[in-house]
mmCIF file of C-alpha atoms in Angstrom:
data_model
loop_
_atom_site.group_PDB
_atom_site.id
_atom_site.type_symbol
_atom_site.label_atom_id
_atom_site.label_comp_id
_atom_site.label_asym_id
_atom_site.label_seq_id
_atom_site.Cartn_x
_atom_site.Cartn_y
_atom_site.Cartn_z
ATOM 1 C CA MET Z 1 -55.433 -28.836 -149.195
ATOM 2 C CA ARG Z 2 -52.401 -30.550 -151.237
ATOM 3 C CA ALA Z 3 -53.009 -27.999 -154.160
ATOM 4 C CA GLY Z 4 -53.056 -25.668 -151.835
ATOM 5 C CA LYS Z 5 -49.455 -26.253 -150.390
ATOM 6 C CA LEU Z 6 -47.861 -26.441 -153.632
ATOM 7 C CA VAL Z 7 -49.558 -23.310 -154.858
ATOM 8 C CA LEU Z 8 -48.184 -21.507 -151.700
ATOM 9 C CA PHE Z 9 -44.209 -23.663 -152.533
ATOM 10 C CA ALA Z 10 -44.134 -22.317 -155.591
ATOM 11 C CA LEU Z 11 -45.033 -18.237 -154.502
ATOM 12 C CA THR Z 12 -42.572 -19.407 -152.181
ATOM 13 C CA SER Z 13 -40.076 -20.148 -154.764
ATOM 14 C CA VAL Z 14 -40.099 -18.057 -157.160
ATOM 15 C CA LEU Z 15 -39.891 -14.876 -154.537
ATOM 16 C CA VAL Z 16 -36.784 -16.350 -153.047
ATOM 17 C CA PHE Z 17 -35.227 -16.959 -156.719
ATOM 18 C CA SER Z 18 -36.542 -13.172 -157.522
ATOM 19 C CA GLY Z 19 -34.809 -12.375 -154.668
ATOM 20 C CA CYS Z 20 -31.134 -14.613 -155.556
ATOM 21 C CA SER Z 21 -31.343 -12.615 -158.414
ATOM 22 C CA LEU Z 22 -31.708 -9.193 -157.180
ATOM 23 C CA ILE Z 23 -29.240 -10.051 -154.999
ATOM 24 C CA GLN Z 24 -27.111 -10.960 -157.600
ATOM 25 C CA LYS Z 25 -27.768 -7.773 -159.787
ATOM 26 C CA ARG Z 26 -26.098 -6.016 -156.320
ATOM 27 C CA VAL Z 27 -23.148 -8.114 -155.839
ATOM 28 C CA ALA Z 28 -22.034 -7.309 -158.953
ATOM 29 C CA LEU Z 29 -21.078 -4.268 -158.381
ATOM 30 C CA LYS Z 30 -17.673 -5.132 -156.186
ATOM 31 C CA ASP Z 31 -16.226 -6.697 -159.449
ATOM 32 C CA CYS Z 32 -17.001 -3.399 -161.729
ATOM 33 C CA LYS Z 33 -14.018 -1.250 -162.967
ATOM 34 C CA PHE Z 34 -14.965 2.130 -162.792
ATOM 35 C CA SER Z 35 -13.338 5.297 -164.905
ATOM 36 C CA LEU Z 36 -13.171 8.414 -165.801
ATOM 37 C CA LYS Z 37 -14.224 9.268 -169.611
ATOM 38 C CA GLY Z 38 -14.587 13.493 -169.039
ATOM 39 C CA VAL Z 39 -15.851 16.675 -167.920
ATOM 40 C CA LYS Z 40 -18.090 18.614 -169.185
ATOM 41 C CA LEU Z 41 -18.326 22.460 -169.046
ATOM 42 C CA LYS Z 42 -22.205 24.047 -169.033
ATOM 43 C CA SER Z 43 -21.986 27.050 -167.753
ATOM 44 C CA VAL Z 44 -18.941 29.539 -166.384
ATOM 45 C CA ASP Z 45 -19.365 32.597 -164.804
ATOM 46 C CA LEU Z 46 -18.220 35.409 -162.610
ATOM 47 C CA SER Z 47 -19.639 33.276 -159.572
ATOM 48 C CA GLY Z 48 -19.018 29.810 -160.681
ATOM 49 C CA PHE Z 49 -19.235 26.685 -163.125
ATOM 50 C CA SER Z 50 -21.008 23.932 -163.026
ATOM 51 C CA MET Z 51 -20.113 20.355 -164.689
ATOM 52 C CA ASP Z 52 -20.918 17.096 -165.306
ATOM 53 C CA VAL Z 53 -17.697 14.057 -164.621
ATOM 54 C CA MET Z 54 -19.239 11.067 -166.942
ATOM 55 C CA LEU Z 55 -17.790 8.500 -164.389
ATOM 56 C CA SER Z 56 -17.887 5.478 -166.869
ATOM 57 C CA VAL Z 57 -19.448 1.799 -165.216
ATOM 58 C CA GLN Z 58 -17.480 -1.502 -166.952
ATOM 59 C CA ASN Z 59 -19.532 -4.414 -166.078
ATOM 60 C CA PRO Z 60 -16.871 -7.924 -166.505
ATOM 61 C CA ASN Z 61 -19.717 -10.590 -165.018
ATOM 62 C CA SER Z 62 -22.209 -12.728 -166.660
ATOM 63 C CA ILE Z 63 -24.807 -10.954 -165.106
ATOM 64 C CA ASP Z 64 -26.423 -8.056 -164.856
ATOM 65 C CA ALA Z 65 -25.262 -4.624 -162.618
ATOM 66 C CA VAL Z 66 -26.779 -2.319 -161.275
ATOM 67 C CA LEU Z 67 -25.095 0.811 -159.054
ATOM 68 C CA ASP Z 68 -28.150 2.020 -156.634
ATOM 69 C CA ARG Z 69 -26.125 5.726 -155.793
ATOM 70 C CA PHE Z 70 -22.635 7.556 -155.985
ATOM 71 C CA ALA Z 71 -21.539 9.545 -153.052
ATOM 72 C CA GLY Z 72 -18.078 11.279 -152.400
ATOM 73 C CA SER Z 73 -16.163 13.862 -153.536
ATOM 74 C CA VAL Z 74 -15.059 16.295 -156.595
ATOM 75 C CA LEU Z 75 -11.768 17.559 -156.980
ATOM 76 C CA VAL Z 76 -10.334 20.007 -159.805
ATOM 77 C CA GLU Z 77 -6.863 19.992 -159.597
ATOM 78 C CA GLY Z 78 -6.531 18.933 -156.064
ATOM 79 C CA VAL Z 79 -9.076 20.355 -154.557
ATOM 80 C CA LYS Z 80 -11.764 19.864 -153.178
ATOM 81 C CA VAL Z 81 -14.703 21.067 -155.363
ATOM 82 C CA ALA Z 82 -18.570 19.780 -154.330
ATOM 83 C CA ASP Z 83 -19.957 16.840 -152.323
ATOM 84 C CA VAL Z 84 -21.796 14.944 -153.756
ATOM 85 C CA SER Z 85 -24.983 12.269 -153.729
ATOM 86 C CA ASN Z 86 -26.321 11.214 -156.600
ATOM 87 C CA ARG Z 87 -29.037 8.294 -156.809
ATOM 88 C CA TYR Z 88 -29.247 6.100 -160.354
ATOM 89 C CA ARG Z 89 -30.711 2.908 -159.983
ATOM 90 C CA LYS Z 90 -28.882 2.021 -163.192
ATOM 91 C CA THR Z 91 -28.233 -1.242 -164.814
ATOM 92 C CA VAL Z 92 -25.183 -1.888 -166.245
ATOM 93 C CA LYS Z 93 -25.610 -4.681 -169.085
ATOM 94 C CA ALA Z 94 -23.426 -7.768 -168.506
ATOM 95 C CA ARG Z 95 -19.291 -6.923 -170.559
ATOM 96 C CA SER Z 96 -20.940 -3.634 -171.696
ATOM 97 C CA SER Z 97 -20.298 -0.529 -169.459
ATOM 98 C CA ASN Z 98 -22.540 2.697 -168.692
ATOM 99 C CA THR Z 99 -21.851 5.810 -168.764
ATOM 100 C CA VAL Z 100 -24.015 7.823 -165.420
ATOM 101 C CA PRO Z 101 -22.804 12.128 -164.766
ATOM 102 C CA ILE Z 102 -21.672 13.341 -161.444
ATOM 103 C CA THR Z 103 -23.396 17.022 -162.205
ATOM 104 C CA VAL Z 104 -21.773 19.535 -160.266
ATOM 105 C CA SER Z 105 -22.469 23.322 -159.376
ATOM 106 C CA VAL Z 106 -19.300 24.669 -157.742
ATOM 107 C CA LYS Z 107 -19.429 28.813 -156.213
ATOM 108 C CA TYR Z 108 -15.626 30.745 -156.465
ATOM 109 C CA SER Z 109 -16.728 31.862 -152.650
ATOM 110 C CA TYR Z 110 -16.704 28.640 -151.169
ATOM 111 C CA LEU Z 111 -13.158 27.645 -152.490
ATOM 112 C CA LYS Z 112 -11.540 30.521 -150.540
ATOM 113 C CA GLY Z 113 -8.981 31.087 -151.019
ATOM 114 C CA ALA Z 114 -7.846 27.965 -154.016
ATOM 115 C CA ALA Z 115 -10.722 30.379 -156.377
ATOM 116 C CA THR Z 116 -8.069 31.652 -158.132
ATOM 117 C CA LYS Z 117 -6.196 28.235 -158.348
ATOM 118 C CA ILE Z 118 -9.310 26.668 -160.199
ATOM 119 C CA MET Z 119 -10.509 29.845 -162.089
ATOM 120 C CA GLY Z 120 -7.382 29.609 -163.910
ATOM 121 C CA ALA Z 121 -7.980 26.389 -164.553
ATOM 122 C CA ILE Z 122 -11.633 26.399 -165.796
ATOM 123 C CA ASN Z 123 -10.373 29.224 -168.108
ATOM 124 C CA SER Z 124 -7.623 27.549 -169.641
ATOM 125 C CA ARG Z 125 -9.771 24.706 -170.274
ATOM 126 C CA ARG Z 126 -7.336 21.930 -168.381
ATOM 127 C CA ALA Z 127 -8.189 20.440 -165.150
ATOM 128 C CA ARG Z 128 -6.705 17.104 -164.009
ATOM 129 C CA VAL Z 129 -9.979 16.071 -161.683
ATOM 130 C CA GLY Z 130 -10.912 13.820 -159.736
ATOM 131 C CA VAL Z 131 -13.616 11.883 -158.478
ATOM 132 C CA ASP Z 132 -13.202 10.154 -154.025
ATOM 133 C CA GLY Z 133 -16.434 8.636 -152.728
ATOM 134 C CA LYS Z 134 -18.709 4.531 -152.481
ATOM 135 C CA ALA Z 135 -20.324 3.617 -155.060
ATOM 136 C CA TYR Z 136 -23.254 1.446 -153.421
ATOM 137 C CA MET Z 137 -26.001 -1.249 -154.342
ATOM 138 C CA GLU Z 138 -29.104 -1.230 -152.178
ATOM 139 C CA PHE Z 139 -31.552 -3.706 -151.622
ATOM 140 C CA ASP Z 140 -34.392 -4.989 -149.455
ATOM 141 C CA ILE Z 141 -33.108 -8.270 -147.107
ATOM 142 C CA PRO Z 142 -37.152 -9.887 -146.366
ATOM 143 C CA PHE Z 143 -37.606 -9.177 -142.345
ATOM 144 C CA VAL Z 144 -34.063 -7.370 -142.046
ATOM 145 C CA GLY Z 145 -34.402 -3.649 -143.678
ATOM 146 C CA LYS Z 146 -32.752 -2.035 -146.216
ATOM 147 C CA GLN Z 147 -29.705 -2.437 -146.633
ATOM 148 C CA SER Z 148 -26.349 -0.717 -148.355
ATOM 149 C CA ILE Z 149 -23.355 -1.728 -149.300
ATOM 150 C CA PRO Z 150 -20.583 0.204 -150.125
ATOM 151 C CA TYR Z 151 -17.818 -0.333 -152.872
ATOM 152 C CA PRO Z 152 -14.779 2.994 -153.333
ATOM 153 C CA VAL Z 153 -13.971 4.763 -156.187
ATOM 154 C CA LYS Z 154 -11.030 6.866 -155.875
ATOM 155 C CA LEU Z 155 -10.274 7.026 -159.422
ATOM 156 C CA SER Z 156 -7.716 11.113 -161.188
ATOM 157 C CA ARG Z 157 -7.378 12.062 -164.731
ATOM 158 C CA THR Z 158 -6.114 15.221 -166.112
ATOM 159 C CA PHE Z 159 -9.041 16.562 -169.021
ATOM 160 C CA THR Z 160 -9.093 18.776 -171.641
ATOM 161 C CA PHE Z 161 -13.012 20.916 -172.340
#
C-alpha cells in the first residue's frame, strides 16, 4: 500500500513539474522582442502578388519560449492587404532568436481603390510594410481546458525587395 502511494506521488510530481515547464515556456513569450527582419517577394503578376513577411522573435529569457500562432493584418504603404492567421508552435531557444514567415497572397481586386498605390510600391520594389496583430501562446490546463493568451505586436518598416 505504501509503495502505491509513493508511485502515485512520483507520477503526480512529474506531471505537475512538466506542466509547469510547458506553461513557463509559453509565458516566456511575453518578454520576447518582435521585429520585422525582411520581405521576400515570391511572385507578381497582373492579378496580384504573394510575399513572405519575415517576423523575427528574440528571446532574452533564460528558458525557451514558444510562439504557438500569430493573427493579425499585413499592411503595405499603410493599406491593409491581408488578414493572416498562422500556426507555428515554434520554439525560440533561450537567449537566441528565430524567424517565422507570415505568408501573404493578395489579389489587386481585393484592394479596390488602393490597388494602384500598392502596385506602384511592388513595381518599385520598395515599400513600407507593417504587421499589426497578436502573438499567441496556448496551453491546456487540467480541468479548465485550452487557454490562449495574446501579446500585441505592432511593427512597421521600409524594405527594398
